[in-house]
Coordinates of N, CA and C in Angstrom, one line a residue:
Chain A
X1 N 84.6 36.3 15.8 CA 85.7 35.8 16.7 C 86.6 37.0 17.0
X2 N 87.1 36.6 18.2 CA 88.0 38.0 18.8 C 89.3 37.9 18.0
X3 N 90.1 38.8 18.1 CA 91.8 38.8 17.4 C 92.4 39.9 18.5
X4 N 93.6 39.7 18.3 CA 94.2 40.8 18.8 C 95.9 41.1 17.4
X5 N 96.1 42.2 17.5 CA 97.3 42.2 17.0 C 97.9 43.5 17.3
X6 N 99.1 43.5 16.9 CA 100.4 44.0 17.4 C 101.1 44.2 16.2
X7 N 101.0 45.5 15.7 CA 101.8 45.5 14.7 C 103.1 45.8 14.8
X8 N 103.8 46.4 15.3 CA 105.3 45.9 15.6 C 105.8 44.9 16.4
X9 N 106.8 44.3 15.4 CA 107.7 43.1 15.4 C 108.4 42.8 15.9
X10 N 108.8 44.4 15.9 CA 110.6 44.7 17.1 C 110.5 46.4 17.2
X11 N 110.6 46.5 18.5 CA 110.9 47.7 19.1 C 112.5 47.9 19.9
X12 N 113.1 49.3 19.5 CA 113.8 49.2 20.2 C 114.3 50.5 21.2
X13 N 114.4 50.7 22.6 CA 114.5 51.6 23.2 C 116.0 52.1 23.8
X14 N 116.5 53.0 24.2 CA 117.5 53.4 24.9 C 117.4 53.3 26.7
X15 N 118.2 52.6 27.2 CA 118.0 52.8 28.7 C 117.7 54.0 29.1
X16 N 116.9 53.5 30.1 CA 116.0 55.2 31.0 C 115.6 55.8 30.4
X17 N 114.9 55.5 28.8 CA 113.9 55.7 28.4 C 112.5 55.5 28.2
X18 N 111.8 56.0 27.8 CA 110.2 55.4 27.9 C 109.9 55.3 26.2
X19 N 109.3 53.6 26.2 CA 108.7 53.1 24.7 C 107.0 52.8 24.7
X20 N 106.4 52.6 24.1 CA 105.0 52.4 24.0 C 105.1 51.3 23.4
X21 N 104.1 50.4 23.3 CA 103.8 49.0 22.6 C 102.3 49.1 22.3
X22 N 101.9 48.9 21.1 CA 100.9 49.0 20.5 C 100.3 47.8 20.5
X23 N 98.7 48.0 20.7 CA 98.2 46.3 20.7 C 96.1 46.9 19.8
X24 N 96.4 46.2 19.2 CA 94.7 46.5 18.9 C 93.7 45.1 19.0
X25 N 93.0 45.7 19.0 CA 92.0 44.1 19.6 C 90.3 43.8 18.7
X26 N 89.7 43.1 18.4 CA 88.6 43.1 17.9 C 87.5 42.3 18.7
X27 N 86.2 42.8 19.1 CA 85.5 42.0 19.8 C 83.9 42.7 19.9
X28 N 83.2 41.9 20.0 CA 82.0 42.2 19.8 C 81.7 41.8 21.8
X29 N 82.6 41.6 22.4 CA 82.3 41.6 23.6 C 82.2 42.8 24.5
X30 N 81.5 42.8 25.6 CA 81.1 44.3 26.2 C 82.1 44.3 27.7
X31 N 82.5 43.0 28.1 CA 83.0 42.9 29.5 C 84.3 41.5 29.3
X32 N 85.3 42.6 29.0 CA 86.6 41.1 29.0 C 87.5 41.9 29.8
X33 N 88.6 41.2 29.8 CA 89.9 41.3 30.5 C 91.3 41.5 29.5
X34 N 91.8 42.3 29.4 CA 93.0 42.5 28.5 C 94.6 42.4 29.1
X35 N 95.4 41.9 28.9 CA 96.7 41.3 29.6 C 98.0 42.4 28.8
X36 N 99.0 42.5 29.6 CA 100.3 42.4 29.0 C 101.3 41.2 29.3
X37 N 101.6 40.2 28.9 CA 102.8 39.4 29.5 C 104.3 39.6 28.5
X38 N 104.9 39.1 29.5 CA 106.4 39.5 29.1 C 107.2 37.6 29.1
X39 N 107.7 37.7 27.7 CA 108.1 36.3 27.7 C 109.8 36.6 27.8
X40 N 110.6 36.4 28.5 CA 112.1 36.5 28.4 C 113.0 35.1 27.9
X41 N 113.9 34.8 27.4 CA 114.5 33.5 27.2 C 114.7 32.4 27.8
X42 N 114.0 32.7 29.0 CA 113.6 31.7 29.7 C 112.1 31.0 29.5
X43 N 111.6 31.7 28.3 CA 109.8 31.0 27.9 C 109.2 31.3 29.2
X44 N 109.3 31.6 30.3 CA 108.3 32.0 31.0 C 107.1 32.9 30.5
X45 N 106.0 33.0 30.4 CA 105.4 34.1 30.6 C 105.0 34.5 31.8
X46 N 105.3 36.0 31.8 CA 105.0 36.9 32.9 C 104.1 38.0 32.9
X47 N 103.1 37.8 34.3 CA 102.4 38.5 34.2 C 103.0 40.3 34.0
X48 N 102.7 40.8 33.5 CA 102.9 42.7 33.2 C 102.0 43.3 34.0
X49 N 100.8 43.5 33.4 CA 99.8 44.5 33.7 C 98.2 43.9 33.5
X50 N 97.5 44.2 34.1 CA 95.4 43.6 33.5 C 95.0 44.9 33.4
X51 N 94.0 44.5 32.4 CA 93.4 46.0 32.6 C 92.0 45.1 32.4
X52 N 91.2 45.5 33.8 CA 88.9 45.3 33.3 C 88.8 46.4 32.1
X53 N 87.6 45.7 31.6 CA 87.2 46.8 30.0 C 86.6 47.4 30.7
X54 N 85.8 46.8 31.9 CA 84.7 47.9 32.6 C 85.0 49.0 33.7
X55 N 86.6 49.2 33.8 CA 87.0 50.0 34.4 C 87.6 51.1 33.3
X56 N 87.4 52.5 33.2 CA 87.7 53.3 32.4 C 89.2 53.7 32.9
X57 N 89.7 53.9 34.0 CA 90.6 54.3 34.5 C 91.7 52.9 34.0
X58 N 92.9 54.0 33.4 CA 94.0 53.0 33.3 C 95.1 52.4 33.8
X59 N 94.9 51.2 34.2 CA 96.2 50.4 34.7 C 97.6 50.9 35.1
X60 N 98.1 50.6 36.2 CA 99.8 50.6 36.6 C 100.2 49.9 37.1
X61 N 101.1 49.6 36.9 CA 102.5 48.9 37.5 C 103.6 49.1 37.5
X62 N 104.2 50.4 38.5 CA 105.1 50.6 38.8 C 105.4 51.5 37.7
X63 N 106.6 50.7 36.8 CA 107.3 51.6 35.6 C 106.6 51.2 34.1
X64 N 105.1 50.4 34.6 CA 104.4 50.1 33.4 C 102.7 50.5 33.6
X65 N 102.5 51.2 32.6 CA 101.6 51.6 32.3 C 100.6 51.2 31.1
X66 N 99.4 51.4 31.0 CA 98.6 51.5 30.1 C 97.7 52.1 29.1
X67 N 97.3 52.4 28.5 CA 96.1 53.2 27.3 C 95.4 52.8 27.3
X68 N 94.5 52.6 27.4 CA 93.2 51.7 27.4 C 92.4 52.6 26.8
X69 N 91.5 52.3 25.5 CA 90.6 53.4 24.3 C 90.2 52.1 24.3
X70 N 88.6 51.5 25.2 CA 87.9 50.9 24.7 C 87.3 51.5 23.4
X71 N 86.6 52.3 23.4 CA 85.7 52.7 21.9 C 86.9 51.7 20.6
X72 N 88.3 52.3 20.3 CA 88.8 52.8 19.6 C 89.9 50.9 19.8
X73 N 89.3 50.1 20.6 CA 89.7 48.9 21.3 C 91.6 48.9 20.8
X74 N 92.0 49.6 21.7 CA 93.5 49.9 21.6 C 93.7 49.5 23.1
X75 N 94.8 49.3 22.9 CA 95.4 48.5 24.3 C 97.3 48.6 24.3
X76 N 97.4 50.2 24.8 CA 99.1 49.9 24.1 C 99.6 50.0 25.7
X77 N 101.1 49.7 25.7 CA 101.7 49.5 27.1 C 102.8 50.6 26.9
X78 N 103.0 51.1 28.2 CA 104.2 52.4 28.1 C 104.9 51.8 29.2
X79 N 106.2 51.2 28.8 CA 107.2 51.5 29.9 C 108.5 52.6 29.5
X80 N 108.4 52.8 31.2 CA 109.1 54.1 31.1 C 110.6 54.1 32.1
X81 N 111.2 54.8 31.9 CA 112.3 54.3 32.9 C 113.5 52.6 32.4
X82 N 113.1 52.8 30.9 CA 113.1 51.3 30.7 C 115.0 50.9 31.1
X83 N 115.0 49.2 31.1 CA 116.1 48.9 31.9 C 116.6 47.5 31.2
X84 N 117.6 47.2 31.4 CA 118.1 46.1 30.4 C 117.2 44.8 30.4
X85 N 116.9 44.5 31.9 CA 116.2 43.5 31.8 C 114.3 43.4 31.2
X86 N 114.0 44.7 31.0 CA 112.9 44.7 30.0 C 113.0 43.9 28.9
X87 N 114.6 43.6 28.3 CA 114.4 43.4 27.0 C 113.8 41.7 26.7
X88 N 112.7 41.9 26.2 CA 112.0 40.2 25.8 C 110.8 40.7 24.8
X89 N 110.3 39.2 24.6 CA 109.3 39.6 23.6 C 107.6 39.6 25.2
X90 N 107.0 40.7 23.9 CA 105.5 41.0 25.1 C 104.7 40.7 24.3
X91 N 103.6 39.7 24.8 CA 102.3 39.7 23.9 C 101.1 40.2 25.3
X92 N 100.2 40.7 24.3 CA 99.1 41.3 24.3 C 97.8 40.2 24.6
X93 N 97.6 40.5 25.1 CA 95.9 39.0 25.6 C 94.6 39.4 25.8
X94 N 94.1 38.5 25.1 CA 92.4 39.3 25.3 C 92.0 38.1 26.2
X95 N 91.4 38.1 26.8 CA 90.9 36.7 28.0 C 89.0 36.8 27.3
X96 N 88.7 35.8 27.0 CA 87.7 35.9 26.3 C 86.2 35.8 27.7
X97 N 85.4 35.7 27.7 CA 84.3 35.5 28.6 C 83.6 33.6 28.2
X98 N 83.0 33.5 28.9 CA 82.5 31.9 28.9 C 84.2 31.0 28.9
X99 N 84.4 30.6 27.6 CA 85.8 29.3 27.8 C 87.2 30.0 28.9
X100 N 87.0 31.5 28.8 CA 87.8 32.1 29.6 C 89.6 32.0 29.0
X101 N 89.4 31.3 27.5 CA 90.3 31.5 27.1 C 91.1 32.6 26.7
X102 N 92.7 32.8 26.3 CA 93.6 33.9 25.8 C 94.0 33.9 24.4
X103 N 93.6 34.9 24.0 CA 94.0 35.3 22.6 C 95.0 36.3 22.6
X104 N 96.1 35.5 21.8 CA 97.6 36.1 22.4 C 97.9 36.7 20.8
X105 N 98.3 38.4 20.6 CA 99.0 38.6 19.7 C 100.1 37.7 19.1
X106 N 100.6 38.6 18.4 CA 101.9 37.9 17.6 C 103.1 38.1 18.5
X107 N 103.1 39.4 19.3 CA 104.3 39.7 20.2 C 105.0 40.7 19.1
X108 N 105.8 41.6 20.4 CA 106.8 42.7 20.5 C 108.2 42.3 20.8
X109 N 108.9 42.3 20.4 CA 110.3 41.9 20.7 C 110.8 43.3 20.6
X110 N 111.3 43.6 22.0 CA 111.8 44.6 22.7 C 113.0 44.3 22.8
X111 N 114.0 45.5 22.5 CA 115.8 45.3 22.5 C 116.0 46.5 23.4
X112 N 116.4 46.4 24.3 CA 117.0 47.5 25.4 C 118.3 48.1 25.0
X113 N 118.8 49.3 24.5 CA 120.0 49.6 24.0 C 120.9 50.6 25.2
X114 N 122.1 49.8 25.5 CA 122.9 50.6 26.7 C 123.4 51.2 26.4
Chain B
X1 N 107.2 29.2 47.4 CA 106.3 28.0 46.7 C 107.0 27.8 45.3
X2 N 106.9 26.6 45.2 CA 107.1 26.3 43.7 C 105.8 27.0 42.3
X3 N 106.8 27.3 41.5 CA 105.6 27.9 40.2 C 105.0 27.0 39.5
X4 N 104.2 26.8 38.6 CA 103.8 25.9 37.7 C 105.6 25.2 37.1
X5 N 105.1 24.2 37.3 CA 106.2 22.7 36.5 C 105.7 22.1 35.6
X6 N 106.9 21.9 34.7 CA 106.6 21.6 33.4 C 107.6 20.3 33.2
X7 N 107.3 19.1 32.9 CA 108.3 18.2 32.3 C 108.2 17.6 31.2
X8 N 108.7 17.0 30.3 CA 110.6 17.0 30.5 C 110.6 18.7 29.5
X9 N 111.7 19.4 29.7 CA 111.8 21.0 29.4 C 111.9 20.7 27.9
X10 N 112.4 19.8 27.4 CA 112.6 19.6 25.8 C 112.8 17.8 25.2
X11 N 112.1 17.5 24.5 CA 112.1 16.5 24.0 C 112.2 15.9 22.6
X12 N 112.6 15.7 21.6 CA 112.4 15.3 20.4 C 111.6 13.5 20.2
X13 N 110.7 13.9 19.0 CA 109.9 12.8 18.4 C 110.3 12.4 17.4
X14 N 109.9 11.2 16.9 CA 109.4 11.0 15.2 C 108.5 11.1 15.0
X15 N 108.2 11.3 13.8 CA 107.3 11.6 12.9 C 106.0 10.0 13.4
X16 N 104.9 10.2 13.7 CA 104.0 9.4 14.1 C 103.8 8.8 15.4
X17 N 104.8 9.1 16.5 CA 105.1 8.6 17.7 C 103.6 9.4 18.5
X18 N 103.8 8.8 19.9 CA 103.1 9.6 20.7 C 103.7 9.9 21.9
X19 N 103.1 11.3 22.5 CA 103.9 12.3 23.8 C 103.0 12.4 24.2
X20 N 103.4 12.6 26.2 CA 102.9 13.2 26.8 C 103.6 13.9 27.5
X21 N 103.3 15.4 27.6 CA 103.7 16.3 28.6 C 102.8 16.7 29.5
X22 N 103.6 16.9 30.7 CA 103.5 17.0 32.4 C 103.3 19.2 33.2
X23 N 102.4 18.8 33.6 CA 102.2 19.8 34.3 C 101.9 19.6 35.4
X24 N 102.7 20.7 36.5 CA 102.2 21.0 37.7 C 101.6 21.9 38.7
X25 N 100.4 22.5 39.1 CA 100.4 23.7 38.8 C 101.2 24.2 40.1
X26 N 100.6 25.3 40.4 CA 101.0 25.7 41.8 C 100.3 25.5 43.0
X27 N 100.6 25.5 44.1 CA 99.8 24.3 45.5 C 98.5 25.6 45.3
X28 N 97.0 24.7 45.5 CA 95.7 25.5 45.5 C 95.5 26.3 44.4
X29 N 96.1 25.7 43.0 CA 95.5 26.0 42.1 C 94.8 25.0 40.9
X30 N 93.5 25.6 41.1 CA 92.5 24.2 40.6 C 92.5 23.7 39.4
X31 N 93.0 25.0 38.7 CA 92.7 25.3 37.0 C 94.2 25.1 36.0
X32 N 93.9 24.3 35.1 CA 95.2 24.4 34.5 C 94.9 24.6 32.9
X33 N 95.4 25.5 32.1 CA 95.1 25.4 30.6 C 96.5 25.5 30.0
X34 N 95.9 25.0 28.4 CA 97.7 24.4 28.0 C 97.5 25.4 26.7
X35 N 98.9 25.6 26.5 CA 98.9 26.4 24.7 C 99.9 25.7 24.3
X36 N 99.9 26.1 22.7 CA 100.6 25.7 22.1 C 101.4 26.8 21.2
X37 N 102.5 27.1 21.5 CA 102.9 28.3 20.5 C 104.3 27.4 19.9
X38 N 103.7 28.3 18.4 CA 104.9 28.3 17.5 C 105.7 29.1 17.2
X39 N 107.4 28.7 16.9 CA 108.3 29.5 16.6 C 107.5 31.1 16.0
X40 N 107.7 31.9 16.7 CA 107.4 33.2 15.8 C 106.0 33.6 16.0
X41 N 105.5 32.7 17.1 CA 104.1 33.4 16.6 C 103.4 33.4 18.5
X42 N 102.4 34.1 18.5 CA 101.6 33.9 20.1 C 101.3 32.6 20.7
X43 N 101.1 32.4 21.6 CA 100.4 31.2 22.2 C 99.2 31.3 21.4
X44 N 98.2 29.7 21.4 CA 97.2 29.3 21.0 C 96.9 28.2 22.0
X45 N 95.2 28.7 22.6 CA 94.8 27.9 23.2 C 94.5 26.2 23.0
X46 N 94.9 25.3 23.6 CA 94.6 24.0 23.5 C 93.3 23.5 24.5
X47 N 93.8 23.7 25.6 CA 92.1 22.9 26.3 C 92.8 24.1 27.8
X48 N 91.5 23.8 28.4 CA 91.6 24.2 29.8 C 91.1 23.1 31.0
X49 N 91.4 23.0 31.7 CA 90.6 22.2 32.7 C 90.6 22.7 34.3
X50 N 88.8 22.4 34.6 CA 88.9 22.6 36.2 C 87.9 21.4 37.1
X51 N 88.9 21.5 38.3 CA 88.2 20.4 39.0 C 88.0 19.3 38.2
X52 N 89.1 18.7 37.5 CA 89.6 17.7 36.8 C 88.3 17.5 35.3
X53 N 87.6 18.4 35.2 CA 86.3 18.3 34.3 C 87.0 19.5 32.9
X54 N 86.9 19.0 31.9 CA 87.4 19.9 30.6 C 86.1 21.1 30.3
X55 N 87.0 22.7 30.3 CA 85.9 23.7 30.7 C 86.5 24.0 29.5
X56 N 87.4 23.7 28.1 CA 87.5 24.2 27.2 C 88.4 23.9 26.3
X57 N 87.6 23.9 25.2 CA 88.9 23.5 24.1 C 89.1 24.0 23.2
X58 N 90.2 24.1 22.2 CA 90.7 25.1 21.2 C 90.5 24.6 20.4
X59 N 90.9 25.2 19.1 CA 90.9 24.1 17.9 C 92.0 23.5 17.3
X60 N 91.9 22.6 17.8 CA 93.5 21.3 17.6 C 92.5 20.1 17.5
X61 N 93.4 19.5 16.5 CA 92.3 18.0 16.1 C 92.3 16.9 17.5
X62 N 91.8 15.8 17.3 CA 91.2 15.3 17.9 C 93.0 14.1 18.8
X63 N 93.3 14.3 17.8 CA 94.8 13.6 18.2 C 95.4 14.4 19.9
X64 N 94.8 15.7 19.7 CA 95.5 16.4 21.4 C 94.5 16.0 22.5
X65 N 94.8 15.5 23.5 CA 93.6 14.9 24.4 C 94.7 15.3 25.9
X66 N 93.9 15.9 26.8 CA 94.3 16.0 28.4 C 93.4 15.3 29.3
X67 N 94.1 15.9 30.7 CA 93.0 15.1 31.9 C 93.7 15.7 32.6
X68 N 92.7 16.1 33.6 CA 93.7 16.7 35.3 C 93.3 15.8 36.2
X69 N 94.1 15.5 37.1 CA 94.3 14.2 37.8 C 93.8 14.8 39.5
X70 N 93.4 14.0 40.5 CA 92.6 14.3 41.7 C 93.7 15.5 42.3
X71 N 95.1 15.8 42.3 CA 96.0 16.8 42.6 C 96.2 17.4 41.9
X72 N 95.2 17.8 40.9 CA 95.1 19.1 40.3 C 96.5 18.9 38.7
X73 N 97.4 18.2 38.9 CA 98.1 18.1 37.9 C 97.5 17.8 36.6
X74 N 98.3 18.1 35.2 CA 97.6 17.6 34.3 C 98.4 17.2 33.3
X75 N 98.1 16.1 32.2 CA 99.1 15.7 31.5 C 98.4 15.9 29.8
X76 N 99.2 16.6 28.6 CA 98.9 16.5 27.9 C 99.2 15.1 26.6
X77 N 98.2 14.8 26.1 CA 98.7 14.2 24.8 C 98.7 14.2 23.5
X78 N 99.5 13.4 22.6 CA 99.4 14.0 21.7 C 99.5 12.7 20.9
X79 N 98.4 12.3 19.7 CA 99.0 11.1 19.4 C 99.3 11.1 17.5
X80 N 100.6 10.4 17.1 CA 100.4 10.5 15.6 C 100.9 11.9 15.3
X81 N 102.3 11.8 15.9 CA 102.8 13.3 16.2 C 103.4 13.8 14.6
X82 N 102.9 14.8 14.0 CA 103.3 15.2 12.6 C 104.5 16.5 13.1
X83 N 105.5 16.9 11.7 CA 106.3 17.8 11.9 C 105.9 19.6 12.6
X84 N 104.1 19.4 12.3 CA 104.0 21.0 12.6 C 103.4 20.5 14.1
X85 N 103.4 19.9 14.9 CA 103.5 19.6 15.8 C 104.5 20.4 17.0
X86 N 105.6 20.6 16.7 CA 107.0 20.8 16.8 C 106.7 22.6 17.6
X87 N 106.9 22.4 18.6 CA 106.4 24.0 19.0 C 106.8 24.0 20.9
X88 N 106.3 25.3 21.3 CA 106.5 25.0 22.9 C 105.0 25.0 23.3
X89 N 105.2 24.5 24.2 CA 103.7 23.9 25.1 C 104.1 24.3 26.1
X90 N 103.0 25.6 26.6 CA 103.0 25.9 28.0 C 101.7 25.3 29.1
X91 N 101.6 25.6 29.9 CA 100.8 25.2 31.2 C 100.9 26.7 31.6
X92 N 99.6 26.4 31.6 CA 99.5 27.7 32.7 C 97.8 27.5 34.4
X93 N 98.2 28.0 34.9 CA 97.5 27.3 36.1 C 96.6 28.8 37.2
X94 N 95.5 28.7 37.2 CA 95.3 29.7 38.4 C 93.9 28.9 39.0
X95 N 94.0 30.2 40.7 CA 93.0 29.2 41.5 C 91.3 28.9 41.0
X96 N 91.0 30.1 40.3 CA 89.5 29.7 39.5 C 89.8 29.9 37.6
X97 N 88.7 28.9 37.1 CA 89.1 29.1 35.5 C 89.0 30.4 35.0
X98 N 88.4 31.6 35.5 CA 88.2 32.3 35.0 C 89.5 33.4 34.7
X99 N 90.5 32.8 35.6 CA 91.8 33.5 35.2 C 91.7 35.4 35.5
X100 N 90.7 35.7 36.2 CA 90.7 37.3 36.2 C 91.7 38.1 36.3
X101 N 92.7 38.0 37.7 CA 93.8 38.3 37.5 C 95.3 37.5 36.7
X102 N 94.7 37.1 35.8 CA 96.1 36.5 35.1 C 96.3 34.7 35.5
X103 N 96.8 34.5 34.7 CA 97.3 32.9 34.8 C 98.8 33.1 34.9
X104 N 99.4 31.8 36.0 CA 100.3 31.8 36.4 C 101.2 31.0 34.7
X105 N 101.9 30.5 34.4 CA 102.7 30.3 33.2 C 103.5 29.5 33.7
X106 N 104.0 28.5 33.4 CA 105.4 27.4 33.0 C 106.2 27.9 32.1
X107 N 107.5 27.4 32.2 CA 108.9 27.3 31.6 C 108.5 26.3 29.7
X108 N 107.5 25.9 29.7 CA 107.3 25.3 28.8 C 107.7 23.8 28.5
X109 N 107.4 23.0 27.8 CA 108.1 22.0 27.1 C 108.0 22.0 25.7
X110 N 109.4 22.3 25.4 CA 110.0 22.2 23.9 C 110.2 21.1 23.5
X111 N 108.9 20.6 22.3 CA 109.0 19.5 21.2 C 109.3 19.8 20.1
X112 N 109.8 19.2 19.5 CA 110.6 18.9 18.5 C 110.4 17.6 17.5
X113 N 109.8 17.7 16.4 CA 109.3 16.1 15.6 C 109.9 15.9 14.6
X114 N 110.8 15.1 14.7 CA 111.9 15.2 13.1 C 111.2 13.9 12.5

């Protein structure tokens, strides 16, 4: 069965700086989809970033970026430039193939410091 | 456009009662899947559904039961509601189940089973 996890709990960055979020994943699958969403106190989740496994080239969005080491199945997010309204918790998503279900880390709880 | 709708935003039970929460997704989106996350921890898949037919289910006992209705909306249940029950339930909705670019997300409904 797939997992994903996140070993940090809480991160915390200085405005207009750049943090990384670590995400590792387990899967005996050859072709999935991997997610960042961003949950703020309003429980929304929000889409971040996708990254295809079968694209080697890594993901962007804007002031968010990606790592993508399939071999080494790491999946970490770099925002850069970061800004108060970053600060929420991010989970990590493996989108499985067939049920097309999400396998959601435990989450990053990000503190933006002004 | 309106985003995926979620009602009622928060609710409290007792212990053995039964709920249903309400989803709406967004206009021409066929697919809706529901999670269940607990205080402190990621979303967990409950069921998905498309074209009102169930394309997936998680592992939650037999007590959680859905349906998506001819407008695509979908209502969850829950029957013989126990205290670990107690969590947020999102909706999330996109135009095919396979979710490639991302599922759209709800505001949630926050239960509560005293």
């Amino acid at each position: 069965a797939q997992t994903v996890t996140q070993s940090q709990p809480e991160m915390s960055v200085q405005e207009a700086e750049t943090v990384t979020l670590s995400c590792t994943y387990d899967t005996s699958e050859s072709d999935y989809y991997l997610f960042w969403y961003k949950q703020p106190p309003s429980r929304q989740m929000i889409l971040v970033i996708r990254q295809e496994a079968y694209k080697q080239q890594n993901a962007t969005e804007n002031r968010f970026s990606v790592n993508f080491q399939k071999a080494a199945k790491s999946f970490s997010l770099k925002i850069s430039d970061s800004q108060l309204g970053d600060a929420a918790m991010y989970f990590c998503a493996y989108r499985t193939s067939g049920t097309y279900k999400y396998i959601f880390g435990t989450g990053t709880r990000l503190k933006v410091l002004a | 456009d309106a985003g995926v709708t979620q009602s009622p935003t928060h609710l409290i039970k007792t212990r053995g009662q039964h709920v249903t929460l309400r989803c709406s997704p967004i206009s021409g989106h066929k697919s809706v899947s529901w999670y269940q996350q607990v205080l402190g921890q990621g979303p967990q898949f409950i069921f998905q559904y498309y074209e009102k037919e169930e394309r997936g289910r998680g592992n939650f006992p037999d007590r959680f039961s859905a349906r998506q209705f001819p407008n695509y909306s979908s209502e969850l249940n829950v029957n013989a509601l126990l205290l670990g029950d107690s969590a947020l339930y999102l909706c999330a909705s996109s135009y095919r189940p396979s979710g490639d670019y991302g599922y759209t997300f709800g505001s949630g409904t926050r239960l509560t089973v005293v």
